[in-house]
CSV table of C-alpha atoms in Angstrom, one decimal:
chain,number,residue,atom,x,y,z
A,225,MET,CA,78.1,97.4,60.7
A,226,LEU,CA,78.9,101.4,61.3
A,227,LEU,CA,77.2,100.7,64.8
A,228,ASP,CA,79.2,97.8,65.5
A,229,GLU,CA,82.4,99.6,65.3
A,230,ALA,CA,81.1,102.1,67.9
A,231,VAL,CA,80.1,99.4,70.3
A,232,PRO,CA,83.0,97.3,72.7
A,233,ALA,CA,83.2,93.6,71.6
A,234,THR,CA,81.2,92.4,74.6
A,235,THR,CA,79.8,94.1,77.8
A,236,ARG,CA,78.0,92.7,80.6
A,237,ARG,CA,76.1,94.4,83.1
A,238,THR,CA,75.1,92.5,86.0
A,239,VAL,CA,72.6,93.4,88.5
A,240,SER,CA,73.2,92.8,91.9
A,241,THR,CA,70.3,91.5,94.8
A,242,PRO,CA,69.9,93.3,97.8
A,243,GLU,CA,71.4,90.2,99.6
A,244,GLU,CA,74.7,90.7,97.6
A,245,ASP,CA,74.8,94.8,98.0
A,246,VAL,CA,74.9,94.1,101.9
A,247,ARG,CA,77.3,91.4,101.4
A,248,VAL,CA,79.7,93.7,99.5
A,249,HIS,CA,78.9,96.7,101.9
A,250,ALA,CA,80.3,94.3,104.6
A,251,VAL,CA,83.2,93.2,102.9
A,252,SER,CA,84.0,97.1,102.1
A,253,LYS,CA,83.5,98.1,105.9
A,254,SER,CA,85.6,95.2,107.1
A,255,HIS,CA,88.5,96.3,104.6
A,256,HIS,CA,88.1,99.9,105.4
A,257,GLU,CA,88.3,98.9,109.1
A,258,GLU,CA,91.4,96.7,108.5
A,259,ARG,CA,93.1,99.1,106.6
A,260,LEU,CA,92.3,101.9,109.6
A,261,GLN,CA,93.6,99.5,112.2
A,262,PRO,CA,97.3,100.2,111.9
A,263,GLU,CA,96.7,104.1,111.6
A,264,THR,CA,95.1,103.7,115.1
A,265,GLU,CA,97.7,101.5,116.6
A,266,HIS,CA,100.5,103.9,115.4
A,267,LEU,CA,98.8,107.0,116.4
A,268,PHE,CA,98.2,105.2,119.8
A,269,TRP,CA,102.0,104.2,120.7
A,270,LYS,CA,103.1,107.5,119.4
A,271,LEU,CA,101.3,109.2,122.1
A,272,GLN,CA,101.4,106.5,124.4
A,273,ILE,CA,105.5,106.8,124.2
A,274,GLY,CA,105.5,110.6,124.3
A,275,GLY,CA,102.9,110.7,127.0
A,276,TRP,CA,104.8,108.3,129.5
A,277,LEU,CA,108.1,110.1,128.6
A,278,PHE,CA,106.8,113.5,129.8
A,279,ILE,CA,105.4,111.7,132.9
A,280,ALA,CA,108.8,110.0,133.6
A,281,VAL,CA,110.7,113.4,133.4
A,282,TYR,CA,108.0,115.2,135.7
A,283,GLY,CA,108.0,111.9,138.4
A,284,PHE,CA,111.7,112.3,138.1
A,285,PHE,CA,112.3,115.8,139.3
A,286,ALA,CA,109.4,115.4,141.7
A,287,ARG,CA,111.0,112.6,143.6
A,288,VAL,CA,114.2,114.1,143.7
A,289,VAL,CA,112.4,117.4,145.3
A,290,THR,CA,110.6,114.6,147.8
A,291,PHE,CA,113.7,112.2,148.6
A,292,SER,CA,116.6,114.5,148.0
A,293,ASP,CA,118.4,111.5,146.4
A,294,PHE,CA,118.8,111.0,142.5
A,295,ARG,CA,119.4,107.1,142.5
A,296,LEU,CA,116.3,106.7,144.6
A,297,ALA,CA,114.4,109.1,142.4
A,298,PHE,CA,115.8,107.4,139.3
A,299,THR,CA,115.1,103.9,140.4
A,300,LEU,CA,111.4,104.4,141.3
A,301,THR,CA,110.8,106.8,137.9
A,302,LEU,CA,112.3,104.1,135.8
A,303,SER,CA,110.2,101.1,137.7
A,304,MET,CA,107.3,102.8,138.2
A,305,ASP,CA,106.7,104.6,135.3
A,306,LEU,CA,107.8,101.1,133.4
A,307,VAL,CA,105.2,99.5,135.2
A,308,GLY,CA,102.7,102.6,134.5
A,309,PHE,CA,103.4,102.2,130.9
A,310,LEU,CA,103.0,98.4,130.9
A,311,LEU,CA,99.6,99.0,132.8
A,312,THR,CA,97.9,101.1,130.7
A,313,SER,CA,99.3,99.3,127.3
A,314,ALA,CA,97.2,96.6,129.0
A,315,ALA,CA,94.1,98.7,129.8
A,316,HIS,CA,94.2,100.0,125.8
A,317,HIS,CA,94.2,96.3,124.4
A,318,TYR,CA,91.3,95.5,127.1
A,319,VAL,CA,89.1,98.7,126.0
A,320,LEU,CA,90.2,98.0,122.1
A,321,ARG,CA,88.8,94.4,122.0
A,322,ASN,CA,86.0,94.5,124.5
A,323,VAL,CA,84.7,98.1,124.9
A,324,GLN,CA,82.1,99.2,122.3
A,325,ARG,CA,81.2,102.7,123.6
A,326,LEU,CA,83.4,104.4,125.7
A,327,ILE,CA,81.2,107.2,127.1
A,328,THR,CA,79.1,105.1,129.7
A,329,ILE,CA,78.8,105.3,133.2
A,330,PRO,CA,80.2,101.7,133.7
A,331,VAL,CA,83.2,102.5,131.7
A,332,PHE,CA,84.1,105.7,134.0
A,333,LEU,CA,83.4,103.6,137.0
A,334,GLY,CA,85.6,100.9,135.9
A,335,ALA,CA,88.4,103.5,134.8
A,336,ALA,CA,88.4,105.0,138.3
A,337,ALA,CA,88.3,101.4,139.9
A,338,PHE,CA,91.3,100.5,137.8
A,339,SER,CA,93.2,103.6,138.4
A,340,LEU,CA,92.7,103.2,142.0
A,341,ALA,CA,93.8,99.7,142.6
A,342,CYS,CA,96.8,100.1,140.1
A,343,GLY,CA,97.8,103.3,142.1
A,344,THR,CA,97.7,101.2,145.3
A,345,LEU,CA,99.9,98.5,143.7
A,346,GLN,CA,102.2,101.2,142.4
A,347,MET,CA,102.4,102.7,146.0
A,348,TYR,CA,103.2,99.1,147.3
A,349,LEU,CA,105.9,98.4,144.8
A,350,ALA,CA,107.5,101.6,145.3
A,351,TRP,CA,107.5,101.0,149.1
A,352,PHE,CA,109.1,97.4,148.5
A,353,LEU,CA,111.8,98.9,146.1
A,354,ARG,CA,112.9,101.6,148.6
A,355,ASP,CA,113.2,99.3,151.8
A,356,LEU,CA,114.9,96.7,149.4
A,357,LEU,CA,117.4,99.2,147.9
A,358,PHE,CA,117.5,102.1,149.8
A,359,PRO,CA,117.0,101.2,153.6
A,360,GLU,CA,118.6,104.5,154.6
A,361,ALA,CA,116.5,106.9,152.5
A,362,LEU,CA,113.9,108.9,154.3
A,363,PRO,CA,110.5,107.0,154.7
A,364,PHE,CA,107.2,107.9,153.2
A,365,ASN,CA,105.2,110.1,155.6
A,366,THR,CA,102.1,108.4,155.1
A,367,PRO,CA,101.1,105.9,152.0
A,368,LEU,CA,98.1,108.1,151.1
A,369,THR,CA,100.7,110.6,149.0
A,370,PRO,CA,102.0,108.3,146.6
A,371,VAL,CA,98.5,106.5,146.3
A,372,VAL,CA,97.0,109.9,145.5
A,373,TYR,CA,100.2,110.5,143.0
A,374,TYR,CA,99.8,107.2,141.1
A,375,THR,CA,96.3,107.2,140.9
A,376,SER,CA,96.0,111.0,139.7
A,377,VAL,CA,98.6,110.1,137.1
A,378,LEU,CA,96.4,107.0,135.8
A,379,LEU,CA,93.3,108.7,136.0
A,380,GLY,CA,94.6,111.6,133.9
A,381,TRP,CA,95.9,108.9,131.4
A,382,MET,CA,92.3,107.3,131.3
A,383,LEU,CA,90.3,110.6,130.8
A,384,ALA,CA,92.9,112.0,128.0
A,385,TYR,CA,92.6,108.3,126.4
A,386,PHE,CA,89.0,108.4,126.4
A,387,CYS,CA,88.9,112.0,125.1
A,388,LEU,CA,91.5,111.0,122.3
A,389,ARG,CA,89.9,107.7,121.4
A,390,SER,CA,86.3,109.3,121.4
A,391,ASP,CA,87.3,112.2,118.7
A,392,TYR,CA,89.3,109.9,116.9
A,393,GLU,CA,86.4,107.5,116.4
A,394,ALA,CA,84.1,110.6,115.9
A,395,ARG,CA,86.3,111.5,113.0
A,396,ILE,CA,86.2,107.9,111.7
A,397,ALA,CA,82.4,108.0,111.9
A,398,ARG,CA,82.4,111.2,109.7
A,399,LEU,CA,84.8,109.8,107.6
A,400,ARG,CA,82.9,107.0,106.8
A,401,ARG,CA,79.7,109.1,106.2
A,402,SER,CA,81.6,111.3,103.6
A,403,GLU,CA,82.5,108.2,102.1
A,404,ALA,CA,79.1,106.7,102.0
A,405,LEU,CA,77.8,109.7,100.7
A,406,ALA,CA,80.2,109.9,97.7
A,407,GLU,CA,79.5,106.4,96.6
A,408,ALA,CA,75.8,107.3,96.9
A,409,MET,CA,76.2,110.6,94.7
A,410,ARG,CA,78.6,108.2,92.4
A,411,SER,CA,75.9,105.8,92.0
A,412,GLU,CA,73.6,108.4,91.2
A,413,LEU,CA,75.9,110.2,88.7
A,414,GLU,CA,76.0,106.9,86.8
A,415,GLN,CA,72.4,106.1,86.9
A,416,LEU,CA,71.9,109.8,85.5
A,417,ARG,CA,74.5,109.1,82.7
A,418,LEU,CA,73.3,105.9,81.8
A,419,GLN,CA,69.9,107.5,81.4
A,420,LEU,CA,71.3,109.9,78.7
A,421,ALA,CA,72.6,107.7,76.2
A,422,PRO,CA,69.3,105.7,75.4
A,423,HIS,CA,67.3,109.1,75.6
A,424,PHE,CA,69.8,110.0,72.9
A,425,LEU,CA,69.9,107.0,71.2
A,426,PHE,CA,66.1,106.6,71.0
A,427,ASN,CA,65.3,110.0,69.7
A,428,ALA,CA,68.6,109.6,67.2
A,429,LEU,CA,66.9,106.1,65.8
A,430,ASN,CA,63.6,107.7,65.2
A,431,SER,CA,65.3,110.7,63.4
A,432,VAL,CA,66.9,108.2,61.1
A,433,ALA,CA,63.5,106.0,60.9
A,434,SER,CA,62.0,108.9,59.5
A,435,GLU,CA,64.5,109.2,56.6
A,436,ILE,CA,65.4,105.8,55.4
A,437,HIS,CA,62.2,105.4,52.9
A,438,GLU,CA,62.4,108.9,51.5
A,439,ARG,CA,66.1,109.9,51.8
A,440,PRO,CA,68.4,106.7,52.1
A,441,ASP,CA,71.4,108.6,51.6
A,442,THR,CA,70.8,111.1,54.0
A,443,ALA,CA,69.9,108.1,56.7
A,444,LEU,CA,73.1,106.5,55.8
A,445,GLU,CA,74.9,109.7,56.4
A,446,MET,CA,73.3,110.2,59.9
A,447,VAL,CA,74.1,106.7,60.9
A,448,ARG,CA,78.0,107.7,60.4
A,449,GLU,CA,77.5,110.8,62.6
A,450,ILE,CA,75.9,108.9,65.1
A,451,ALA,CA,77.9,105.9,65.6
A,452,GLY,CA,81.1,108.7,65.9
A,453,TYR,CA,79.2,110.3,68.4
A,454,LEU,CA,78.3,107.4,70.3
A,455,ARG,CA,82.3,106.2,70.2
A,456,TYR,CA,82.7,109.6,71.8
A,457,CYS,CA,80.4,108.5,74.3
A,458,LEU,CA,81.9,105.3,75.2
A,459,ASN,CA,85.2,106.8,75.2
A,460,GLN,CA,83.8,108.6,78.0
A,461,GLN,CA,82.3,106.3,80.1
A,462,ARG,CA,84.8,105.9,82.8
A,463,ARG,CA,85.2,110.1,82.6
A,464,ASP,CA,82.8,111.8,84.9
A,465,LEU,CA,84.4,115.2,84.1
A,466,CYS,CA,86.2,116.3,80.8
A,467,PRO,CA,87.8,120.0,79.2
A,468,LEU,CA,84.6,122.3,77.9
A,469,SER,CA,86.3,121.9,74.3
A,470,GLU,CA,85.8,118.0,74.2
A,471,GLU,CA,82.1,118.5,75.1
A,472,VAL,CA,81.6,121.3,72.4
A,473,GLU,CA,83.0,119.1,69.7
A,474,ALA,CA,80.8,116.3,70.9
A,475,MET,CA,77.7,118.8,70.6
A,476,ASN,CA,78.9,119.7,67.2
A,477,ALA,CA,78.9,116.3,66.1
A,478,TYR,CA,75.2,116.0,67.5
A,479,LEU,CA,74.1,119.0,65.5
A,480,ARG,CA,75.5,117.6,62.5
A,481,ILE,CA,73.5,114.9,62.7
A,482,GLN,CA,70.3,117.4,62.7
A,483,GLU,CA,71.7,119.7,60.0
A,484,ILE,CA,71.8,116.5,57.7
A,485,ARG,CA,68.0,115.5,58.5
A,486,PHE,CA,66.7,119.2,58.4
A,487,GLU,CA,69.1,120.7,56.0
A,488,ASP,CA,68.4,124.4,55.4
A,489,LYS,CA,65.5,124.3,58.0
A,490,LEU,CA,68.1,124.4,61.1
A,491,GLN,CA,70.3,127.0,61.5
A,492,CYS,CA,73.1,126.4,64.0
A,493,THR,CA,75.6,129.1,65.6
A,494,VAL,CA,78.0,128.2,68.4
A,495,SER,CA,80.1,130.7,70.2
A,496,VAL,CA,82.8,129.7,72.6
A,497,ASP,CA,85.2,131.9,74.6
A,498,GLU,CA,88.9,130.7,74.2
A,499,THR,CA,89.3,131.4,77.7
A,500,VAL,CA,86.8,128.7,79.0
A,501,ARG,CA,88.0,125.9,76.4
A,502,ASP,CA,90.2,124.3,79.0
A,503,MET,CA,87.4,124.5,81.9
A,504,ILE,CA,86.6,120.9,83.5
A,505,VAL,CA,83.0,120.1,83.3
A,506,PRO,CA,80.6,117.4,83.8
A,507,HIS,CA,80.6,115.1,80.8
A,508,MET,CA,77.3,115.6,78.4
A,509,ILE,CA,76.3,118.8,80.1
A,510,LEU,CA,75.8,120.5,76.8
A,511,GLN,CA,74.0,117.9,74.8
A,512,GLY,CA,70.9,118.0,76.9
A,513,LEU,CA,70.1,121.7,76.2
A,514,VAL,CA,71.0,121.2,72.2
A,515,GLU,CA,68.9,118.4,72.0
A,516,ASN,CA,65.7,119.6,73.8
A,517,ALA,CA,66.1,122.8,71.7
A,518,VAL,CA,66.1,120.9,68.5
A,519,LYS,CA,63.3,118.5,69.5
A,520,HIS,CA,61.2,121.3,71.0
A,521,GLY,CA,61.8,124.1,68.9
A,522,LEU,CA,60.9,122.2,65.4
A,523,LYS,CA,57.5,121.2,66.8
A,524,HIS,CA,56.3,125.0,66.7
A,525,GLN,CA,58.6,126.5,63.6
A,526,SER,CA,57.2,125.4,60.3
A,527,ASN,CA,59.6,126.9,58.4
A,528,ARG,CA,62.8,127.1,60.1
A,529,ILE,CA,64.5,127.3,63.6
A,530,ASP,CA,67.6,128.9,64.7
A,531,ILE,CA,69.9,127.6,67.4
A,532,HIS,CA,72.5,129.7,69.0
A,533,VAL,CA,74.8,128.2,71.8
A,534,SER,CA,77.1,130.8,73.7
A,535,VAL,CA,79.6,130.0,76.4
A,536,SER,CA,81.3,132.7,78.1
A,537,ARG,CA,83.4,134.1,81.2
A,538,LEU,CA,81.2,136.5,83.2
A,539,GLY,CA,84.3,136.4,86.1
A,540,LYS,CA,87.4,135.0,87.5
A,541,GLU,CA,85.1,131.8,88.6
A,542,GLU,CA,82.0,132.3,86.7
A,543,VAL,CA,80.9,130.7,83.1
A,544,GLU,CA,77.9,131.4,81.6
A,545,VAL,CA,76.0,128.6,79.0
A,546,SER,CA,73.3,129.6,77.3
A,547,VAL,CA,71.3,127.8,74.2
A,548,THR,CA,68.6,130.0,72.6
A,549,ASN,CA,65.9,128.6,70.1
A,550,SER,CA,63.2,130.2,68.3
A,551,GLY,CA,60.1,128.7,69.2
A,552,LYS,CA,58.0,128.4,72.7
A,553,ILE,CA,58.4,126.3,76.0
A,554,SER,CA,56.2,123.2,75.4
A,555,GLU,CA,53.1,123.1,77.2
A,556,THR,CA,53.5,119.2,77.9
A,557,ASP,CA,51.4,116.9,80.5
A,558,PRO,CA,52.1,118.2,83.7
A,559,THR,CA,52.3,114.5,84.9
A,560,ARG,CA,55.4,113.9,82.3
A,561,LYS,CA,58.8,115.7,83.1
A,562,SER,CA,61.5,116.5,80.7
A,563,ILE,CA,63.9,113.5,80.8
A,564,GLY,CA,67.0,116.1,79.7
A,565,HIS,CA,65.9,118.8,81.8
A,566,ALA,CA,65.7,116.9,84.8
A,567,ASN,CA,68.4,114.9,84.2
A,568,LEU,CA,70.7,118.3,84.1
A,569,ARG,CA,69.5,119.4,87.3
A,570,LYS,CA,70.1,116.7,89.3
A,571,ARG,CA,73.7,116.6,87.6
A,572,LEU,CA,74.0,120.3,88.3
A,573,GLN,CA,73.5,120.0,92.1
A,574,LEU,CA,75.6,117.1,92.5
A,575,TYR,CA,78.8,118.5,90.7
A,576,TYR,CA,78.0,122.3,91.4
A,577,PRO,CA,76.2,122.2,95.0
A,578,GLU,CA,74.8,125.5,95.7
A,579,MET,CA,77.3,126.7,93.1
A,580,HIS,CA,75.0,127.0,89.8
A,581,GLU,CA,72.0,128.6,88.4
A,582,PHE,CA,69.4,126.9,85.9
A,583,SER,CA,67.1,128.5,84.1
A,584,LEU,CA,64.6,128.4,80.9
A,585,ARG,CA,62.7,131.2,80.0
A,586,GLU,CA,60.5,132.4,76.8
A,587,GLY,CA,60.5,135.8,75.2
A,588,GLN,CA,59.8,137.5,72.0
A,589,GLY,CA,59.7,134.2,70.2
A,590,MET,CA,62.4,132.6,71.5
A,591,VAL,CA,63.2,129.9,74.3
A,592,VAL,CA,66.5,130.6,76.3
A,593,ALA,CA,68.1,127.8,78.5
A,594,ARG,CA,70.8,129.3,80.7
A,595,ILE,CA,73.4,127.6,83.1
A,596,LEU,CA,75.5,129.7,85.2
A,597,LEU,CA,78.0,128.0,86.9
A,598,LYS,CA,79.8,129.7,89.7
A,599,GLY,CA,83.0,127.6,90.4
A,600,PRO,CA,85.0,124.2,89.9
A,601,ALA,CA,83.1,121.1,89.6
A,602,CYS,CA,83.3,118.8,92.3
A,603,SER,CA,84.9,115.5,92.1
A,604,VAL,CA,82.6,112.9,92.8
């Protein structure tokens, strides 16, 4: 019943098939793209309106200089730049729906042909409006000048559009890669964390089993402590990071379990710098080190084992965690890796990339496992 109290009523974990993973990934990707679409459109219309306002102001003054007629300059600016605004808006919608890759020769040739055709169309429209509304105005010296002007404006718009759109899509691609990497890291961390609980439970239940026949009262007390420790682990399921003070408390609970079992044979001391108790660290970062210290230290000590845990601040951003136990490093089968240390190394690499050190050394009858954290943990 004590163990039942530490376990939620019902917990189901489903295993997805590769087809389901692909389907979920596709759905999440489509949702992601739907979320990005309004942002992309909003940015385009801001730049579109701002850009054509600038072109209109520039074109107005250029026409005033050319025709020396404010009314004609205003009429041509209002009509021609409105046409340019509508043509480029239509081009944007066409590219958005039908063009997958912008930086290609066919797309550039198509953009140049579109600019030339629309520039010629605008020239004829401007000529028609001038002759219709302002017949006394100065005539165009040659149709080439307005064609070059309108085509240049549209080509400039096309180049700016392609550059900004390509840069934006490159940013989105980098964002998606970052999100995919973060999701992969979260998945790996979840697998590593799920690996720790069965590893601890396997060792703890073996310890209880060895005491049931000879010392049933001790075994019962150990079960109570294990239930409390597992309750803590279950409460931390949804938290990747937690204050160091909580990890120290959980580690002390584990040490109490072992002290109940081994009594005077196991002596533990814990020293924690008060300035680091509120530091945010990965969940279960201490338990693996202490568990290995107890498990492997007892293999080589027939009388007693001393374990000392120390957490201290070395600098403004550096914190050192060391677990020292009497004994020596086990000479195990090289093909068999330590679950605790391998798990810890992977988690440190994910939470503290290029910002940590981990070492395990032996000397003068003592084994020292040392972690140096050189900054805050990354939120994955």
